[in-house]
Coordinates of C-alpha atoms in Angstrom, one line a residue:
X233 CA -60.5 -35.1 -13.6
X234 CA -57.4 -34.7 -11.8
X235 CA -57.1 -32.0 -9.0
X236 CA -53.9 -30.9 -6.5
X237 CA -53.7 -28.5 -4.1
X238 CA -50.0 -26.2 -3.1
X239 CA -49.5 -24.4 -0.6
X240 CA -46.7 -21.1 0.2
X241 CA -46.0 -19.2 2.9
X242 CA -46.6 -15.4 2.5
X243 CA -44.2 -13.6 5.1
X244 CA -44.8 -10.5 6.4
X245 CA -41.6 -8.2 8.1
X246 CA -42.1 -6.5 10.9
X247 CA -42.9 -2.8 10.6
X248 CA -44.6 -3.3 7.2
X249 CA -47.9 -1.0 6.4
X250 CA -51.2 -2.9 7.0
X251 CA -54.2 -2.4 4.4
X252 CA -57.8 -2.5 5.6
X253 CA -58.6 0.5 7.6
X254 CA -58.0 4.3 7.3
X255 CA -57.1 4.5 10.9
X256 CA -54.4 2.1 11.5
X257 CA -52.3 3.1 14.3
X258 CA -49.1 1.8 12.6
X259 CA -47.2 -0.8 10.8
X260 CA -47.1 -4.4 11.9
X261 CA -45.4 -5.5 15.1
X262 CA -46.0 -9.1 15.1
X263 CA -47.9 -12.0 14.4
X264 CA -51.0 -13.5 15.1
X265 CA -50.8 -16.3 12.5
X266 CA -49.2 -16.8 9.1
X267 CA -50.6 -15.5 5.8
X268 CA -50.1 -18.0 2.5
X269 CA -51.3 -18.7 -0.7
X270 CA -53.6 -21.7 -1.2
X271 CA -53.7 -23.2 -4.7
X272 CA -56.1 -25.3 -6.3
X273 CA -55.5 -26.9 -9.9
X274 CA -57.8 -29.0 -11.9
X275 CA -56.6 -30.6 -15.1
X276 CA -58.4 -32.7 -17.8
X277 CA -55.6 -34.2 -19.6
X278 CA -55.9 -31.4 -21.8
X279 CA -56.0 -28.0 -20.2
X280 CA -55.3 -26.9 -16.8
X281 CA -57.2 -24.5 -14.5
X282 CA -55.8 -22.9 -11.3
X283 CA -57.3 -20.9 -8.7
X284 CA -55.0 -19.2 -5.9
X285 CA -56.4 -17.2 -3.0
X286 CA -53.6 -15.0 -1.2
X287 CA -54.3 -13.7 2.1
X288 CA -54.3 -10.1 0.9
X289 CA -56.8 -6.9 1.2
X290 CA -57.2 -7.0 -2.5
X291 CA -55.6 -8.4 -5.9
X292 CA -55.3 -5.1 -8.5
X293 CA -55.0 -6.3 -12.3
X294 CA -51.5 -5.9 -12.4
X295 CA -50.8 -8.9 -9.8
X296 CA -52.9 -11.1 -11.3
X297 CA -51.5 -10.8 -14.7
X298 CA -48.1 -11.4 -13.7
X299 CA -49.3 -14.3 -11.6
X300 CA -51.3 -15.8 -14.5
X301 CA -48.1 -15.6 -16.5
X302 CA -46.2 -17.3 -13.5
X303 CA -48.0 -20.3 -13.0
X304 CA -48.2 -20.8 -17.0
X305 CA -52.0 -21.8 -17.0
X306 CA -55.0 -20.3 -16.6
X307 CA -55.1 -18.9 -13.2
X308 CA -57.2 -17.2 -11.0
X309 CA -56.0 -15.0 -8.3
X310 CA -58.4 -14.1 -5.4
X311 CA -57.8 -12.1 -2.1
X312 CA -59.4 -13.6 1.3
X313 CA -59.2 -9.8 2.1
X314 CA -58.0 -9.9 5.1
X315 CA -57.8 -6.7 7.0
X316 CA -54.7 -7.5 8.9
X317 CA -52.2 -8.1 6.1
X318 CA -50.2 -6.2 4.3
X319 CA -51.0 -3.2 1.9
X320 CA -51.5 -4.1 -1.9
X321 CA -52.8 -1.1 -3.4
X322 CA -56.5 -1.2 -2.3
X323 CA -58.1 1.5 -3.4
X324 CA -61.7 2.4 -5.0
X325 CA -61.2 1.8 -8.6
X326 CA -58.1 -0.2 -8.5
X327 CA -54.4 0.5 -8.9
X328 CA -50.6 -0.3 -9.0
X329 CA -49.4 -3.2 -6.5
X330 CA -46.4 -1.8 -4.6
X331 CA -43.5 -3.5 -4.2
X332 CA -42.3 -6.0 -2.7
X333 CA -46.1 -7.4 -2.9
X334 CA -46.0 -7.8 -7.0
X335 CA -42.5 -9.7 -6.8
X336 CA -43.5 -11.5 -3.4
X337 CA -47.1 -12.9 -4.0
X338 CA -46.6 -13.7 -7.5
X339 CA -43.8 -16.1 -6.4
X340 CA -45.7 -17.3 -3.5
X341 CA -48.6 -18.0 -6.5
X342 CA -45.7 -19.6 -8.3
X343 CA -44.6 -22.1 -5.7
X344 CA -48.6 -23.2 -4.7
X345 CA -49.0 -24.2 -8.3
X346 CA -46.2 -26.1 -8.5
X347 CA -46.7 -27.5 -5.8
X348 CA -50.7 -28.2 -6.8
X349 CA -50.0 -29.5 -10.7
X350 CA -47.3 -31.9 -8.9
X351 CA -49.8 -33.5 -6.1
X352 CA -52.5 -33.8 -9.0
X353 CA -54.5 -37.3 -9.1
X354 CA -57.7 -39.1 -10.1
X355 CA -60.3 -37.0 -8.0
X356 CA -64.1 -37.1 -8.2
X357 CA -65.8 -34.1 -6.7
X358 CA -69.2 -33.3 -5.1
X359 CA -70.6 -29.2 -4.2
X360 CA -72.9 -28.3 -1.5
X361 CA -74.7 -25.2 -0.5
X362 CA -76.2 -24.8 3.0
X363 CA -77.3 -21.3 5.1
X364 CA -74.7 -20.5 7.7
X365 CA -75.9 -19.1 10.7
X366 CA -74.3 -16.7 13.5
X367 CA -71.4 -16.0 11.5
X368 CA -72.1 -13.1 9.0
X369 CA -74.7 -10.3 8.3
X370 CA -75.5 -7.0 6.6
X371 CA -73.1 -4.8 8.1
X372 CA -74.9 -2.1 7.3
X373 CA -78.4 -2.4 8.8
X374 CA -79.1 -3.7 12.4
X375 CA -80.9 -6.7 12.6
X376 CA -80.5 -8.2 9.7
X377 CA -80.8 -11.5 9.4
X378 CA -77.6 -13.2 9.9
X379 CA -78.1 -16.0 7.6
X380 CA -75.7 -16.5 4.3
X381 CA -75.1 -19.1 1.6
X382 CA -71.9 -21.4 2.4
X383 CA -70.8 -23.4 -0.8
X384 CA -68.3 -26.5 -0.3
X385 CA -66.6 -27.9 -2.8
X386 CA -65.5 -31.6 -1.4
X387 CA -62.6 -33.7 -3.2
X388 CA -62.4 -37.1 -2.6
X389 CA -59.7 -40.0 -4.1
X390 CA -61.6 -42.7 -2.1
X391 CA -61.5 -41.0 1.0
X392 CA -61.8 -37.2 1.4
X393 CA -58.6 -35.8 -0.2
X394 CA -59.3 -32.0 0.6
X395 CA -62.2 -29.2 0.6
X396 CA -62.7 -25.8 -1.4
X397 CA -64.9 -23.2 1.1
X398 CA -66.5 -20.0 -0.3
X399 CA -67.5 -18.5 2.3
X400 CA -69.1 -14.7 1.5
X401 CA -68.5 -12.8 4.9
X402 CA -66.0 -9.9 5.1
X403 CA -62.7 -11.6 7.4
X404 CA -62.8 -8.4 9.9
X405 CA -63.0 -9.8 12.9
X406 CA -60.1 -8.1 14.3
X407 CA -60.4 -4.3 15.0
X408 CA -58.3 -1.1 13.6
X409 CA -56.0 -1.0 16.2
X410 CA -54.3 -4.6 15.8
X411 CA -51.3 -4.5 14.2
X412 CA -50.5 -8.4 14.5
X413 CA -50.5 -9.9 11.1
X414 CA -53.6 -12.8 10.6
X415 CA -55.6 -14.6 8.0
X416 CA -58.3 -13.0 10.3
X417 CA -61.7 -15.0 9.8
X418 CA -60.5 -17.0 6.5
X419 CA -57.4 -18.3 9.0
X420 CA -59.5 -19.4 11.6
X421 CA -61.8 -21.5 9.4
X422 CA -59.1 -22.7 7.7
X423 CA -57.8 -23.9 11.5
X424 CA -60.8 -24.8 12.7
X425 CA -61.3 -27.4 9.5
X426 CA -57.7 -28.6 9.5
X427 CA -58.3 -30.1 13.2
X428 CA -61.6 -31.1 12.5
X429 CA -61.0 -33.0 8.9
X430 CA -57.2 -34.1 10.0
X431 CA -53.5 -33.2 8.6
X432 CA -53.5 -35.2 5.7
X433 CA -56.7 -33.1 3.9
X434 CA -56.0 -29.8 2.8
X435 CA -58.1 -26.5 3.0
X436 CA -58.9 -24.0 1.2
X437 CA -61.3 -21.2 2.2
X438 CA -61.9 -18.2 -0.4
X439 CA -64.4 -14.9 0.3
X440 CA -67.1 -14.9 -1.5
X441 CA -69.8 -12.1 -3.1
X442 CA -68.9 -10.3 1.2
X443 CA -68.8 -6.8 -0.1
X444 CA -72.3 -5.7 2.5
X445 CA -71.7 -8.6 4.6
X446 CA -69.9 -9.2 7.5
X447 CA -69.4 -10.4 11.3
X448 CA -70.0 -6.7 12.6
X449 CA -73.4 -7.5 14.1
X450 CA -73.1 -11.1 14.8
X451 CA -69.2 -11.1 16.5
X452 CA -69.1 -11.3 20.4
X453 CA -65.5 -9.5 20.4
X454 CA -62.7 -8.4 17.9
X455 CA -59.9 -11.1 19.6
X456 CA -58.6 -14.5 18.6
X457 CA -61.0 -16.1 20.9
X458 CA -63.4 -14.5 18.9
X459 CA -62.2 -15.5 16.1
X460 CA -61.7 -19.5 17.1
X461 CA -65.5 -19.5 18.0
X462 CA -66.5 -17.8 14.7
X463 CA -64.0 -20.5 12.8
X464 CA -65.3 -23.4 14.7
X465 CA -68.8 -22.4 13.6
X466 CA -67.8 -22.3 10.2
X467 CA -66.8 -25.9 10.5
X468 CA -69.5 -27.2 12.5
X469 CA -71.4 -26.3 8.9
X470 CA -69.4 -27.7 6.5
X471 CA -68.8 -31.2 8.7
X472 CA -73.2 -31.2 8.2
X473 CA -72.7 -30.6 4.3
X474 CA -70.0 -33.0 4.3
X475 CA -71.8 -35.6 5.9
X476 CA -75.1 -34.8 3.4
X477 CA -77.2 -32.2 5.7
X478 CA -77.3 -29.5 3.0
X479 CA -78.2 -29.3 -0.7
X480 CA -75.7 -31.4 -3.2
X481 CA -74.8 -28.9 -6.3
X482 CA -72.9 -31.3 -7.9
X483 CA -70.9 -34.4 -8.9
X484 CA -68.0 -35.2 -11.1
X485 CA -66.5 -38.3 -11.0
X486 CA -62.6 -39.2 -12.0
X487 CA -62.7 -39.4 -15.7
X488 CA -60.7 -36.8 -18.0
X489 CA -60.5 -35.9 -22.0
X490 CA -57.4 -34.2 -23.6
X491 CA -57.5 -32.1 -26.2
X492 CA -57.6 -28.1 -26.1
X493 CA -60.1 -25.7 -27.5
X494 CA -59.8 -22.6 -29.0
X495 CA -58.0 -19.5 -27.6
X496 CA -59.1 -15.8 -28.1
X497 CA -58.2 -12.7 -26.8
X498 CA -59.4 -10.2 -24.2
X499 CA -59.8 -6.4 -24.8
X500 CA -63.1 -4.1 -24.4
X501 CA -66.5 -5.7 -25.3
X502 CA -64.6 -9.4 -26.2
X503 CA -64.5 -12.4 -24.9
X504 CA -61.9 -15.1 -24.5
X505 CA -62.4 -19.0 -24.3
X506 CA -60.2 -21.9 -24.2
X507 CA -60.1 -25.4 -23.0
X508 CA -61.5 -28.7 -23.5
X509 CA -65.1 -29.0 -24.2
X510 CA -67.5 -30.9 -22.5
X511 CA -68.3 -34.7 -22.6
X512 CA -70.0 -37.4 -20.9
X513 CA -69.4 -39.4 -18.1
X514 CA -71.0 -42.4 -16.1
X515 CA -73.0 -39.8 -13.8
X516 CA -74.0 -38.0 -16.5
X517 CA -72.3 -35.0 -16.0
X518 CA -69.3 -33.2 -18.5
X519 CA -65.9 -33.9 -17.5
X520 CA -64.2 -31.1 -19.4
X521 CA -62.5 -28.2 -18.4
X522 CA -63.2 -24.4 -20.3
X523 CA -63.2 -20.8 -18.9
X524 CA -63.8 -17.3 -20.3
X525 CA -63.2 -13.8 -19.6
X526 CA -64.6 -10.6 -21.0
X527 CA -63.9 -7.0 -20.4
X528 CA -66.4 -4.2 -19.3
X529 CA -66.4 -0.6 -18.9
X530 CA -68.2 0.9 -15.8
X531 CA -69.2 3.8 -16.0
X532 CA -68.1 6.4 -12.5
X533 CA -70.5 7.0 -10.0
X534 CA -71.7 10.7 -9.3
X535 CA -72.2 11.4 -5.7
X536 CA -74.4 14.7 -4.3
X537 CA -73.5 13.5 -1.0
X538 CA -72.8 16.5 1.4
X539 CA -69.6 15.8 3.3
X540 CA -70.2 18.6 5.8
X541 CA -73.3 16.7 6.9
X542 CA -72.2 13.1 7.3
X543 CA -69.3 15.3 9.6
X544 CA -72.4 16.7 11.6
X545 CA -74.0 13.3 11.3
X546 CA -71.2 11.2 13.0
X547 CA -70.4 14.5 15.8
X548 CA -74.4 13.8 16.7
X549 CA -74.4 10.1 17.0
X550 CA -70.9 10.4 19.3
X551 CA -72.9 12.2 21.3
X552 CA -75.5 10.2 21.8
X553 CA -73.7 7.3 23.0
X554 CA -74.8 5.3 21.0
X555 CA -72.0 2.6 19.8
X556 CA -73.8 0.9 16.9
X557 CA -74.9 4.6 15.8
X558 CA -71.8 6.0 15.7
X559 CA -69.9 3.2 14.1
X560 CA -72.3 3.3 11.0
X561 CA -72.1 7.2 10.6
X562 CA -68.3 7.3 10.8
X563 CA -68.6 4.3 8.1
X564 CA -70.6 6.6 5.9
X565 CA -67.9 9.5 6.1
X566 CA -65.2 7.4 5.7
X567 CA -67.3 6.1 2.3
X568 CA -66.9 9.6 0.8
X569 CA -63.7 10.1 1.9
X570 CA -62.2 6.8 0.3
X571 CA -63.1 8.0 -3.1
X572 CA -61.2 9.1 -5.7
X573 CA -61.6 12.3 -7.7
X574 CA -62.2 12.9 -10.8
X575 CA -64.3 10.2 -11.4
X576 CA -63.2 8.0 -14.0
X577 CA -64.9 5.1 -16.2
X578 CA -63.3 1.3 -14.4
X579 CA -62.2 -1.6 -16.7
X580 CA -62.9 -4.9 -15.2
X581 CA -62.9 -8.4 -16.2
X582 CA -65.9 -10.8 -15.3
X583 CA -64.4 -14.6 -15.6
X584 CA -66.3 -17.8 -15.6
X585 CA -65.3 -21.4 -15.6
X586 CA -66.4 -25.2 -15.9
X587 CA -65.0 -27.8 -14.1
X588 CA -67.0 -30.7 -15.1
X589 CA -70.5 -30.4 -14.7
X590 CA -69.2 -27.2 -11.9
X591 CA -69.4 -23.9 -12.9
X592 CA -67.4 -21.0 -11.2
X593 CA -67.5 -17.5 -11.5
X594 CA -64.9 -14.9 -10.7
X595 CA -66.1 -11.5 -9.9
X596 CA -63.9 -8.5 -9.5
X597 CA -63.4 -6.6 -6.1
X598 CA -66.4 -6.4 -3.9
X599 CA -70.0 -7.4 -5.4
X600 CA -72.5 -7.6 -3.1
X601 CA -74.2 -10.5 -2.1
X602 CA -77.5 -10.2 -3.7
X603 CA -75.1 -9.9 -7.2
X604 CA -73.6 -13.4 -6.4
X605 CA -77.0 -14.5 -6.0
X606 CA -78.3 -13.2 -9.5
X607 CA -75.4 -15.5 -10.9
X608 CA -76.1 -18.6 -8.9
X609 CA -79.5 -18.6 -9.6
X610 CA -79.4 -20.5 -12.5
X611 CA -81.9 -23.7 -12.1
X612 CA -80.1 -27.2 -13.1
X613 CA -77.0 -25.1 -13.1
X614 CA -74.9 -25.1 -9.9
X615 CA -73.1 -22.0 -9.7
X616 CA -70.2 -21.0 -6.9
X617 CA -69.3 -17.5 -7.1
X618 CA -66.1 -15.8 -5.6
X619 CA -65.1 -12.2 -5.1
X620 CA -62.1 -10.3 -4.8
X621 CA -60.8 -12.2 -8.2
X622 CA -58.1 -10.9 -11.1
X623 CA -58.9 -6.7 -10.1
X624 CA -60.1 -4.1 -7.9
X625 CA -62.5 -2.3 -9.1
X626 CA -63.8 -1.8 -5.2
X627 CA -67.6 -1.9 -3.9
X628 CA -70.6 -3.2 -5.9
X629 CA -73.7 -2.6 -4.7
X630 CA -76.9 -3.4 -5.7
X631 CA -78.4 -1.0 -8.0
X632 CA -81.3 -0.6 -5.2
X633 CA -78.6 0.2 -2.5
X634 CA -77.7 3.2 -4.1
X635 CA -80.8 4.6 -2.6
X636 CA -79.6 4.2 1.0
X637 CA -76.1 6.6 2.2
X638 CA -73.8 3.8 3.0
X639 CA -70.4 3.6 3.4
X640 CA -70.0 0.8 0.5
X641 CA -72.0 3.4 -1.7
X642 CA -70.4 6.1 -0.6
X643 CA -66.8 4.6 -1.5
X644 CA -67.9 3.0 -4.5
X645 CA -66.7 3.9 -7.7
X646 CA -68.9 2.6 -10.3
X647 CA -73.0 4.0 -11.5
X648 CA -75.6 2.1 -10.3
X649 CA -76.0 -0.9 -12.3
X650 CA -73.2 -1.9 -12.9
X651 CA -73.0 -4.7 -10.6
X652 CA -76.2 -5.7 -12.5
X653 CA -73.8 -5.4 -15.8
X654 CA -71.3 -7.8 -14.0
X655 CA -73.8 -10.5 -13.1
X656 CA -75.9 -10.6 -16.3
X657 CA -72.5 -10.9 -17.9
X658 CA -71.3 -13.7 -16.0
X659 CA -74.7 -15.4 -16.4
X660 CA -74.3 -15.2 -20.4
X661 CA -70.3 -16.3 -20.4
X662 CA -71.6 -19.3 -18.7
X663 CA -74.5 -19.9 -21.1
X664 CA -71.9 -19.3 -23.8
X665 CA -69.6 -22.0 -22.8

C-alpha cells in the first residue's frame, strides 16, 4: 500500500461571517490560528482513495461533489466542524455552499491531494482504539461520564511517517463571542502532536460520530490555554496507543495489487462500488483498496414541542442562577428554533471503505456516538468511523434520545430511526464489500 499526506492553507479575510452559533456578535476580526485542509491518500497500484478534512462547520453535498471531481479520485470530504470558521451553509437538513467557500475549499481539496498522491510511498499501517479521558462528554446531561473511544490510525515507512486521529468530541472549546478564526479543539491536537511526534510527521485529526458529545462539561475555560491543555491531553493518549497501551485494530503491511473493479452508480436505494479487491499478504490481512456509497431517504421529523414553554423554561432557569441550568434550556430553544419548516424527506449518502484489512466508514452530518458505535461493533472487523463526511443532513440522534427534549433533537431534521437506518446501512455496505 502506498499512502501520502498534502496539506493547504484555508484563508480566512477579515470581516467574514463565522458559522457555529446563532448568536455571534459579528464577523471575524482576526486570527487565532490558521484553518487548512489535511489530505490523506492511499493507493494500491490500482485505485486510489482520498480522504480530506477541511476545517469547516459542515461539508453540504454540493462541496463535496465538486471536490470529488477535483481531486479526480475517490474522495472523501469531512468537516472538523469547527465553530470558529467560516460559514458554509450549515443548516438542519443541508444546503447550498455560498460562495467564495465552494470555489475556495474545493481548490484547497485540490492542492492537499496533489500534494498527498505526490508524497505517496511504501507504507505499512497499524489502528488503535483506546478510551480518552477528561476531554469530551455528553453535552447534554451533567455528569456523564467523560470517557470516549479515540481511534489512531499510525503510518510507518520504517520509522513513523505520520498519524490519522478520529477523535469524536465536538471542537467548541471557544465560546459565542470569539470572533478570532481557529481550528478550535481539532487545531490544538493537531499542535499539540506536531511538537510531540516532530516536524517531519504529519497530522491529521478528523471529528468523529461528536454530534451529543463535547468538552462543555469537562473544559476548565473557553480560551487558548484551554484549549492547549485539552490538545495536550489528546496527545498524551495517542503517544500510549502509539507506544502499544491501547487495543491494536489493525495491520497492513506495504504490499499493493493493481487492477480496478467494477464501477456503479449512485441514486435512491443503489449502491456503488469500485476498486481493487482484496488479496493476501504476509500478515494475513487484504491489501486492496474498495469503497461504496448508497443513497437513503429520511424521512422528516414531527415535533409537538411547545415553543412558548422552552421560552418560559429558559426565563425560569435565568432566574435561578443556575449557569449549567440555563445553558441547557437556552440549548433546547435554540433546537426548535434551528429548524426548518415544512419538514421535508433528507437524501443522504452513507459511504464505507477498505483499506487493507481497515475499514472506514463515512457518516453524514452529526450521528451520535452510540450510532458510530453500532457500526464499529463488528467482532474481527475493526471499524473507524467519521462524521461530518460528503453532506449535512444535521443531528442524528439515537432513536431512544428522541424521548428526552434536547437541543440536538429539537434541531434535528430527520424521524427517529433514522440514524439506526444509517448505521445498519453502513454495517451491510461493509459486509457487502
Amino acid at each position: 500500500m502506498r499512502v501520502g499526506h498534502g496539506s493547504a492553507e484555508l484563508p480566512v479575510p477579515d470581516g467574514t461571517p463565522m458559522g457555529g452559533y446563532i448568536d455571534r456578535p459579528g464577523p471575524s476580526t482576526g486570527l487565532a490560528d490558521p484553518l487548512s485542509v489535511s489530505a490523506v491518500t492511499w493507493s494500491d497500484g490500482g485505485s486510489r482513495f482520498a480522504l480530506a478534512i477541511a476545517d469547516v462547520i459542515c461539508v453540504n453535498e454540493d462541496l463535496a461533489g465538486r471536490a470529488r471531481r477535483a481531486a479526480g479520485c475517490e474522495l472523501w470530504l469531512a468537516a472538523s466542524h469547527t465553530h470558529a470558521g467560516p460559514e458554509t451553509g450549515c443548516v438542519p437538513g443541508g444546503g447550498p455552499t455560498p460562495e467564495p467557500w465552494l470555489d475556495r475549499i474545493t481548490e484547497a481539496v485540490r492542492t492537499a491531494v496533489r500534494r498527498a498522491i505526490d508524497a505517496e510511498r511504501p507504507c505499512e499501517g497499524m489502528a488503535y482504539r483506546g478510551e480518552l479521558h477528561g476531554v469530551g462528554a455528553d453535552r447534554s446531561r451533567p455528569g456523564a461520564p467523560a470517557v470516549v473511544p479515540l481511534d489512531l490510525i499510525a503510518v510507518r515507512d520504517g520509522g513513523l511517517a505520520g498519524v490519522l486521529v478520529v477523535l469524536p468530541v465536538h471542537p467548541t472549546v471557544l465560546p459565542a463571542a470569539n470572533r478570532l478564526v481557529s481550528a478550535d479543539l481539532v487545531g490544538a491536537v493537531r499542535a499539540s502532536l506536531r511538537r510531540r511526534l516532530g516536524e517531519d510527521v504529519w497530522v491529521a485529526v478528523a471529528t468523529g460520530a461528536a454530534g451529543d458529545i463535547s468538552t462543555r462539561h469537562t473544559r476548565r475555560g473557553q480560551d487558548a490555554a484551554e484549549l492547549r491543555r485539552l490538545g495536550e491531553l489528546v496527545a498524551d493518549r495517542c503517544a500510549e496507543l502509539l507506544a502499544g497501551q491501547g487495543t491494536p485494530l489493525w495491520r497492513a503491511a506495504p504490499t499493493g495489487i493493481s487492477g480496478a473493479g467494477p464501477t456503479g452508480i449512485s441514486g435512491a436505494g443503489s449502491t456503488s462500488i469500485s476498486g481493487a479487491g482484496p488479496t493476501g499478504i504476509s500478515c494475513a490481512v487484504p491489501t486492496g483498496i474498495s469503497w461504496a456509497t448508497r443513497r437513503l431517504t429520511l424521512e422528516p421529523a414531527a415535533t409537538t414541542a411547545d415553543e412558548a414553554a422552552l421560552l418560559a423554561g429558559y426565563e425560569r432557569a435565568a432566574a435561578s442562577g443556575d449557569p449549567v441550568a440555563t445553558r441547557l434550556a437556552r440549548s433546547r430553544l435554540e433546537g426548535l428554533r434551528a429548524r426548518t419548516a415544512p419538514p421535508v424527506p433528507t437524501g443522504v449518502d452513507v459511504n464505507v471503505a477498505r483499506l487493507g484489512g481497515l475499514a472506514l466508514a463515512g457518516l453524514p452530518g452529526e450521528p451520535f456516538l452510540a450510532v458510530a458505535e453500532r457500526v464499529a461493533d463488528r467482532p474481527g472487523e475493526p471499524t473507524v468511523v467519521l462524521g461530518y463526511v460528503n453532506g449535512y443532513p444535521g443531528y442524528l440522534p439515537t432513536a431512544a434520545a428522541y424521548r428526552r427534549a434536547e437541543y440536538e433533537v429539537l434541531a434535528s431534521q430527520v424521524a427517529p430511526g433514522s440514524a439506526e437506518l444509517i448505521a445498519e446501512t453502513a454495517r451491510t455496505l461493509l459486509e457487502e464489500l
